[in-house]
Amino acid sequence: MTLAQANTHLGDLFDAVVAGFAEVAAAQARAAERVEELRQWSSVVAEVAARHRGKKCADGIDLGDAERSVVAELGCALRLPERSAGALVSESKALVHEHPATMAALREGQVSYRHAQAVLDATVGLDEPSVLELDALLALKAQTLTVSRLKTVARRERERRDSRPLVERHQVAAQDRHVELHPCGDGMAWLHHLLPAVQATAIFHRLTDIATAVQGPDEPRTLAQLRADASVDLMLDDDARTALTAAPVTSADDSSDDRTVEADTAAQYTAGNPRQSIAGIADRVSLGGIKPQVAVTIPVMTLLGHSDEPGDLAGHGPIDAHTARRLAAQAPSFLRILTHPETGTVLSVGRDRYAVPADLKSWLRIRDETCRFPGCSRRAQRCDIDHVKDWAHGGTTDHHNLIHLCRHHHRLKHTTWTVRTEPVHRPPTQPPDRGSGGRDPDHDDQNDDNHETHETHDHETHEHLAPTADVVRWTAPTGRDYLDHAAQELARRHAVDSGARHTTHVDRGESQFPDDPPF
């Protein structure tokens, strides 16, 4: 078997897996229809029961009791928590009656049930016309986006359709802030915080920055472990931290019970002598001086107080105008999001040097936001800046040849996958094909002026088709191509801008991007 044959078979297996998940999605659509039929039939049962009791018809209490009974039994039948069963009933009702586009996509296996849930969450509380509009839009986007990416897009699109001011909704939602503790096995537990987005984002980035500062050749813990240990150090007071990190206290008689509860806890916590705490980090790093750089995009009229248009918090989405203005005024390191003509950022150093200058690094972080591998959401600040065309092979150090890649996908690029940049799109019209003489064979009577026009057009076309890092195409060992999310968004914008005037193309095929990733 040749390598090409092996990769072809691997590709066939990928197709089979995708087809299998499409069948699962279609089955889930049928299940949702049956769950909704079950809910509706509970109303019939309530009516029949009410008449048997001598009532003319079932009232609201009867109908509510019947539906709660269905939810309880559904939980038992499917071995689901009742809250999950209730959510399934509500989701099925909404899909069948309120989200025709998402339901159709699910039925055809074009989106997963998790994608459908993301659409449902984004439309809660909107009026019927807005629900239908957003449903159609998100059902289409869900066919090329991961669930997490779809949720990000959905939050932004929802803001444009919710008539209630964001600041009012945020004030109401903030009343639900809380902390939850969920015990797990092996002496572990989840600690969940529901917080305003600004605080939650800043907390997570601060923990990450602290953990990164501790990393080194002699530090065996992963970034995730260090982030968790930093959280413990910051949230526990000194006495509690000492109790958790103290060496086990043992007595001469192993059968005695002289150890304190704290020491016993410490003994369990430090079993195997792992380094569980980063106490002492303050000797090397000033915790108070670590302030995560959070990029906030603010419309200029909002900043001036003449508009309440929401701002945008990098990594989260829309934030209300009041919070955006406060961040702009009080944040210790406010990063202006402006295009390069205003900032004067250096966009290229060509072949003069390999290292990327600081101002270009900042510009690239704003442009990329995340790793540029399809579906990867690791933020750019934690990624490498990589030359798409290797410097050793003539690649330049400029924004058209530089992208952010997380370490995992950076390695992937240099081992099994290949990546290339492509033009944004082709011009709306193409000159006719020419014969060997450089003229249109069907119009030999064209004059020299027209010929010169075509030559000028060719020059413009060549300039327009220059590769750009706005469109990054990845090729798997199977030969299948996938575009990163930035290219997909750019394609959508061009499709909107072009309207009915013309159709643009990036590659051959009927669709604009025929090989969009199926996630």
mmCIF file of N, CA, C and O in Angstrom, residues 3-67:
data_model
loop_
_atom_site.group_PDB
_atom_site.id
_atom_site.type_symbol
_atom_site.label_atom_id
_atom_site.label_comp_id
_atom_site.label_asym_id
_atom_site.label_seq_id
_atom_site.Cartn_x
_atom_site.Cartn_y
_atom_site.Cartn_z
ATOM 1 N N LEU A 3 1.600 5.407 0.424
ATOM 2 C CA LEU A 3 1.169 6.404 1.405
ATOM 3 C C LEU A 3 -0.096 7.110 0.934
ATOM 4 O O LEU A 3 -0.993 7.406 1.732
ATOM 5 N N ALA A 4 -0.175 7.376 -0.359
ATOM 6 C CA ALA A 4 -1.371 8.039 -0.894
ATOM 7 C C ALA A 4 -2.608 7.169 -0.695
ATOM 8 O O ALA A 4 -3.690 7.663 -0.340
ATOM 9 N N GLN A 5 -2.468 5.858 -0.926
ATOM 10 C CA GLN A 5 -3.602 4.946 -0.727
ATOM 11 C C GLN A 5 -4.006 4.893 0.743
ATOM 12 O O GLN A 5 -5.201 4.860 1.078
ATOM 13 N N ALA A 6 -2.992 4.885 1.633
ATOM 14 C CA ALA A 6 -3.295 4.854 3.065
ATOM 15 C C ALA A 6 -4.044 6.111 3.491
ATOM 16 O O ALA A 6 -5.024 6.050 4.252
ATOM 17 N N ASN A 7 -3.602 7.280 2.997
ATOM 18 C CA ASN A 7 -4.277 8.536 3.342
ATOM 19 C C ASN A 7 -5.666 8.618 2.727
ATOM 20 O O ASN A 7 -6.579 9.191 3.313
ATOM 21 N N THR A 8 -5.820 8.048 1.524
ATOM 22 C CA THR A 8 -7.150 8.026 0.899
ATOM 23 C C THR A 8 -8.124 7.209 1.738
ATOM 24 O O THR A 8 -9.271 7.616 1.966
ATOM 25 N N HIS A 9 -7.656 6.047 2.213
ATOM 26 C CA HIS A 9 -8.524 5.233 3.066
ATOM 27 C C HIS A 9 -8.830 5.953 4.380
ATOM 28 O O HIS A 9 -9.958 5.886 4.888
ATOM 29 N N LEU A 10 -7.806 6.649 4.921
ATOM 30 C CA LEU A 10 -8.036 7.422 6.137
ATOM 31 C C LEU A 10 -9.102 8.483 5.889
ATOM 32 O O LEU A 10 -9.978 8.721 6.734
ATOM 33 N N GLY A 11 -9.041 9.128 4.725
ATOM 34 C CA GLY A 11 -10.062 10.111 4.378
ATOM 35 C C GLY A 11 -11.437 9.499 4.270
ATOM 36 O O GLY A 11 -12.444 10.094 4.688
ATOM 37 N N ASP A 12 -11.511 8.278 3.706
ATOM 38 C CA ASP A 12 -12.803 7.590 3.618
ATOM 39 C C ASP A 12 -13.373 7.314 5.008
ATOM 40 O O ASP A 12 -14.590 7.404 5.226
ATOM 41 N N LEU A 13 -12.499 6.968 5.928
ATOM 42 C CA LEU A 13 -12.952 6.728 7.298
ATOM 43 C C LEU A 13 -13.458 8.017 7.936
ATOM 44 O O LEU A 13 -14.446 8.003 8.683
ATOM 45 N N PHE A 14 -12.774 9.148 7.645
ATOM 46 C CA PHE A 14 -13.269 10.434 8.139
ATOM 47 C C PHE A 14 -14.670 10.709 7.597
ATOM 48 O O PHE A 14 -15.554 11.152 8.324
ATOM 49 N N ASP A 15 -14.870 10.450 6.306
ATOM 50 C CA ASP A 15 -16.190 10.663 5.710
ATOM 51 C C ASP A 15 -17.239 9.790 6.386
ATOM 52 O O ASP A 15 -18.375 10.219 6.610
ATOM 53 N N ALA A 16 -16.844 8.546 6.701
ATOM 54 C CA ALA A 16 -17.776 7.638 7.355
ATOM 55 C C ALA A 16 -18.152 8.127 8.748
ATOM 56 O O ALA A 16 -19.307 8.036 9.173
ATOM 57 N N VAL A 17 -17.162 8.660 9.473
ATOM 58 C CA VAL A 17 -17.430 9.199 10.809
ATOM 59 C C VAL A 17 -18.376 10.394 10.726
ATOM 60 O O VAL A 17 -19.342 10.507 11.487
ATOM 61 N N VAL A 18 -18.096 11.319 9.771
ATOM 62 C CA VAL A 18 -18.953 12.485 9.598
ATOM 63 C C VAL A 18 -20.380 12.054 9.257
ATOM 64 O O VAL A 18 -21.354 12.594 9.781
ATOM 65 N N ALA A 19 -20.498 11.059 8.362
ATOM 66 C CA ALA A 19 -21.825 10.555 7.991
ATOM 67 C C ALA A 19 -22.529 9.943 9.194
ATOM 68 O O ALA A 19 -23.751 10.098 9.370
ATOM 69 N N GLY A 20 -21.761 9.247 10.043
ATOM 70 C CA GLY A 20 -22.353 8.655 11.230
ATOM 71 C C GLY A 20 -22.901 9.699 12.183
ATOM 72 O O GLY A 20 -24.004 9.542 12.730
ATOM 73 N N PHE A 21 -22.147 10.789 12.375
ATOM 74 C CA PHE A 21 -22.631 11.852 13.247
ATOM 75 C C PHE A 21 -23.824 12.574 12.637
ATOM 76 O O PHE A 21 -24.688 13.072 13.355
ATOM 77 N N ALA A 22 -23.872 12.641 11.312
ATOM 78 C CA ALA A 22 -25.040 13.225 10.653
ATOM 79 C C ALA A 22 -26.280 12.373 10.930
ATOM 80 O O ALA A 22 -27.380 12.900 11.146
ATOM 81 N N GLU A 23 -26.098 11.067 10.934
ATOM 82 C CA GLU A 23 -27.210 10.169 11.254
ATOM 83 C C GLU A 23 -27.660 10.365 12.697
ATOM 84 O O GLU A 23 -28.862 10.330 12.997
ATOM 85 N N VAL A 24 -26.687 10.580 13.593
ATOM 86 C CA VAL A 24 -27.025 10.835 14.999
ATOM 87 C C VAL A 24 -27.848 12.110 15.116
ATOM 88 O O VAL A 24 -28.862 12.164 15.826
ATOM 89 N N ALA A 25 -27.419 13.177 14.409
ATOM 90 C CA ALA A 25 -28.143 14.446 14.461
ATOM 91 C C ALA A 25 -29.563 14.282 13.937
ATOM 92 O O ALA A 25 -30.519 14.811 14.519
ATOM 93 N N ALA A 26 -29.707 13.551 12.824
ATOM 94 C CA ALA A 26 -31.046 13.320 12.269
ATOM 95 C C ALA A 26 -31.912 12.541 13.252
ATOM 96 O O ALA A 26 -33.111 12.823 13.412
ATOM 97 N N ALA A 27 -31.306 11.556 13.925
ATOM 98 C CA ALA A 27 -32.054 10.791 14.928
ATOM 99 C C ALA A 27 -32.462 11.673 16.096
ATOM 100 O O ALA A 27 -33.569 11.530 16.652
ATOM 101 N N GLN A 28 -31.603 12.617 16.483
ATOM 102 C CA GLN A 28 -31.945 13.530 17.573
ATOM 103 C C GLN A 28 -33.082 14.475 17.164
ATOM 104 O O GLN A 28 -33.899 14.856 17.995
ATOM 105 N N ALA A 29 -33.123 14.839 15.889
ATOM 106 C CA ALA A 29 -34.243 15.654 15.411
ATOM 107 C C ALA A 29 -35.553 14.871 15.517
ATOM 108 O O ALA A 29 -36.579 15.410 15.963
ATOM 109 N N ARG A 30 -35.505 13.614 15.132
ATOM 110 C CA ARG A 30 -36.715 12.781 15.257
ATOM 111 C C ARG A 30 -37.096 12.605 16.723
ATOM 112 O O ARG A 30 -38.288 12.614 17.073
ATOM 113 N N ALA A 31 -36.075 12.446 17.580
ATOM 114 C CA ALA A 31 -36.361 12.295 19.011
ATOM 115 C C ALA A 31 -37.016 13.554 19.561
ATOM 116 O O ALA A 31 -37.942 13.486 20.376
ATOM 117 N N ALA A 32 -36.539 14.743 19.124
ATOM 118 C CA ALA A 32 -37.141 15.998 19.575
ATOM 119 C C ALA A 32 -38.603 16.082 19.151
ATOM 120 O O ALA A 32 -39.467 16.537 19.921
ATOM 121 N N GLU A 33 -38.898 15.643 17.938
ATOM 122 C CA GLU A 33 -40.294 15.643 17.471
ATOM 123 C C GLU A 33 -41.156 14.716 18.324
ATOM 124 O O GLU A 33 -42.307 15.047 18.649
ATOM 125 N N ARG A 34 -40.592 13.587 18.709
ATOM 126 C CA ARG A 34 -41.351 12.641 19.533
ATOM 127 C C ARG A 34 -41.539 13.156 20.956
ATOM 128 O O ARG A 34 -42.593 12.942 21.569
ATOM 129 N N VAL A 35 -40.498 13.828 21.477
ATOM 130 C CA VAL A 35 -40.630 14.411 22.821
ATOM 131 C C VAL A 35 -41.720 15.478 22.823
ATOM 132 O O VAL A 35 -42.534 15.560 23.756
ATOM 133 N N GLU A 36 -41.758 16.300 21.778
ATOM 134 C CA GLU A 36 -42.794 17.326 21.699
ATOM 135 C C GLU A 36 -44.174 16.694 21.523
ATOM 136 O O GLU A 36 -45.156 17.180 22.100
ATOM 137 N N GLU A 37 -44.254 15.622 20.752
ATOM 138 C CA GLU A 37 -45.542 14.911 20.621
ATOM 139 C C GLU A 37 -45.972 14.364 21.975
ATOM 140 O O GLU A 37 -47.167 14.390 22.326
ATOM 141 N N LEU A 38 -44.996 13.879 22.741
ATOM 142 C CA LEU A 38 -45.275 13.389 24.090
ATOM 143 C C LEU A 38 -45.815 14.513 24.967
ATOM 144 O O LEU A 38 -46.804 14.333 25.700
ATOM 145 N N ARG A 39 -45.189 15.685 24.904
ATOM 146 C CA ARG A 39 -45.653 16.817 25.708
ATOM 147 C C ARG A 39 -47.074 17.226 25.310
ATOM 148 O O ARG A 39 -47.925 17.487 26.172
ATOM 149 N N GLN A 40 -47.310 17.287 24.000
ATOM 150 C CA GLN A 40 -48.643 17.675 23.540
ATOM 151 C C GLN A 40 -49.698 16.659 23.956
ATOM 152 O O GLN A 40 -50.818 17.031 24.327
ATOM 153 N N TRP A 41 -49.341 15.392 23.914
ATOM 154 C CA TRP A 41 -50.314 14.372 24.284
ATOM 155 C C TRP A 41 -50.637 14.433 25.772
ATOM 156 O O TRP A 41 -51.729 14.032 26.187
ATOM 157 N N SER A 42 -49.696 14.975 26.560
ATOM 158 C CA SER A 42 -49.989 15.122 27.986
ATOM 159 C C SER A 42 -51.171 16.058 28.204
ATOM 160 O O SER A 42 -51.937 15.897 29.175
ATOM 161 N N SER A 43 -51.348 17.020 27.294
ATOM 162 C CA SER A 43 -52.504 17.921 27.382
ATOM 163 C C SER A 43 -53.794 17.167 27.105
ATOM 164 O O SER A 43 -54.841 17.425 27.735
ATOM 165 N N VAL A 44 -53.734 16.237 26.154
ATOM 166 C CA VAL A 44 -54.923 15.420 25.859
ATOM 167 C C VAL A 44 -55.278 14.571 27.075
ATOM 168 O O VAL A 44 -56.462 14.453 27.465
ATOM 169 N N VAL A 45 -54.264 14.002 27.685
ATOM 170 C CA VAL A 45 -54.498 13.198 28.880
ATOM 171 C C VAL A 45 -55.105 14.055 29.980
ATOM 172 O O VAL A 45 -56.030 13.625 30.693
ATOM 173 N N ALA A 46 -54.607 15.278 30.127
ATOM 174 C CA ALA A 46 -55.145 16.178 31.156
ATOM 175 C C ALA A 46 -56.612 16.494 30.877
ATOM 176 O O ALA A 46 -57.428 16.552 31.812
ATOM 177 N N GLU A 47 -56.977 16.680 29.622
ATOM 178 C CA GLU A 47 -58.368 16.961 29.263
ATOM 179 C C GLU A 47 -59.257 15.770 29.592
ATOM 180 O O GLU A 47 -60.354 15.914 30.173
ATOM 181 N N VAL A 48 -58.820 14.592 29.218
ATOM 182 C CA VAL A 48 -59.612 13.384 29.478
ATOM 183 C C VAL A 48 -59.781 13.176 30.983
ATOM 184 O O VAL A 48 -60.878 12.875 31.483
ATOM 185 N N ALA A 49 -58.704 13.361 31.723
ATOM 186 C CA ALA A 49 -58.781 13.172 33.177
ATOM 187 C C ALA A 49 -59.713 14.192 33.812
ATOM 188 O O ALA A 49 -60.481 13.867 34.730
ATOM 189 N N ALA A 50 -59.672 15.445 33.318
ATOM 190 C CA ALA A 50 -60.537 16.487 33.874
ATOM 191 C C ALA A 50 -62.004 16.162 33.633
ATOM 192 O O ALA A 50 -62.852 16.347 34.516
ATOM 193 N N ARG A 51 -62.348 15.676 32.461
ATOM 194 C CA ARG A 51 -63.740 15.330 32.154
ATOM 195 C C ARG A 51 -64.208 14.138 32.976
ATOM 196 O O ARG A 51 -65.379 14.056 33.365
ATOM 197 N N HIS A 52 -63.283 13.211 33.235
ATOM 198 C CA HIS A 52 -63.659 12.074 34.085
ATOM 199 C C HIS A 52 -63.950 12.532 35.509
ATOM 200 O O HIS A 52 -64.671 11.845 36.239
ATOM 201 N N ARG A 53 -63.396 13.684 35.873
ATOM 202 C CA ARG A 53 -63.660 14.228 37.202
ATOM 203 C C ARG A 53 -64.866 15.154 37.191
ATOM 204 O O ARG A 53 -65.151 15.796 38.191
ATOM 205 N N GLY A 54 -65.547 15.251 36.066
ATOM 206 C CA GLY A 54 -66.751 16.056 35.988
ATOM 207 C C GLY A 54 -66.521 17.488 35.563
ATOM 208 O O GLY A 54 -67.461 18.300 35.558
ATOM 209 N N LYS A 55 -65.296 17.855 35.176
ATOM 210 C CA LYS A 55 -65.027 19.202 34.723
ATOM 211 C C LYS A 55 -65.251 19.312 33.223
ATOM 212 O O LYS A 55 -65.150 18.338 32.483
ATOM 213 N N LYS A 56 -65.600 20.518 32.754
ATOM 214 C CA LYS A 56 -65.834 20.713 31.326
ATOM 215 C C LYS A 56 -64.536 20.636 30.534
ATOM 216 O O LYS A 56 -64.513 20.150 29.405
ATOM 217 N N CYS A 57 -63.460 21.134 31.114
ATOM 218 C CA CYS A 57 -62.155 21.101 30.445
ATOM 219 C C CYS A 57 -61.058 21.248 31.494
ATOM 220 O O CYS A 57 -61.333 21.640 32.637
ATOM 221 N N ALA A 58 -59.855 20.951 31.059
ATOM 222 C CA ALA A 58 -58.704 21.058 31.965
ATOM 223 C C ALA A 58 -58.310 22.519 32.126
ATOM 224 O O ALA A 58 -58.338 23.294 31.172
ATOM 225 N N ASP A 59 -57.958 22.896 33.332
ATOM 226 C CA ASP A 59 -57.481 24.263 33.548
ATOM 227 C C ASP A 59 -55.956 24.288 33.566
ATOM 228 O O ASP A 59 -55.295 23.282 33.325
ATOM 229 N N GLY A 60 -55.406 25.451 33.870
ATOM 230 C CA GLY A 60 -53.957 25.604 33.860
ATOM 231 C C GLY A 60 -53.247 24.700 34.844
ATOM 232 O O GLY A 60 -52.164 24.189 34.556
ATOM 233 N N ILE A 61 -53.880 24.506 35.992
ATOM 234 C CA ILE A 61 -53.265 23.629 36.995
ATOM 235 C C ILE A 61 -53.215 22.203 36.490
ATOM 236 O O ILE A 61 -52.183 21.511 36.634
ATOM 237 N N ASP A 62 -54.301 21.741 35.870
ATOM 238 C CA ASP A 62 -54.327 20.375 35.328
ATOM 239 C C ASP A 62 -53.252 20.187 34.257
ATOM 240 O O ASP A 62 -52.551 19.170 34.243
ATOM 241 N N LEU A 63 -53.162 21.158 33.371
ATOM 242 C CA LEU A 63 -52.177 21.052 32.294
ATOM 243 C C LEU A 63 -50.752 21.078 32.836
ATOM 244 O O LEU A 63 -49.880 20.337 32.369
ATOM 245 N N GLY A 64 -50.518 21.936 33.825
ATOM 246 C CA GLY A 64 -49.195 21.994 34.432
ATOM 247 C C GLY A 64 -48.828 20.704 35.130
ATOM 248 O O GLY A 64 -47.695 20.223 35.008
ATOM 249 N N ASP A 65 -49.782 20.130 35.838
ATOM 250 C CA ASP A 65 -49.528 18.860 36.524
ATOM 251 C C ASP A 65 -49.210 17.751 35.527
ATOM 252 O O ASP A 65 -48.313 16.935 35.760
ATOM 253 N N ALA A 66 -49.940 17.749 34.419
ATOM 254 C CA ALA A 66 -49.722 16.707 33.414
ATOM 255 C C ALA A 66 -48.331 16.822 32.796
ATOM 256 O O ALA A 66 -47.639 15.812 32.595
ATOM 257 N N GLU A 67 -47.911 18.048 32.512
ATOM 258 C CA GLU A 67 -46.593 18.225 31.901
ATOM 259 C C GLU A 67 -45.489 17.882 32.889
ATOM 260 O O GLU A 67 -44.479 17.276 32.514
#
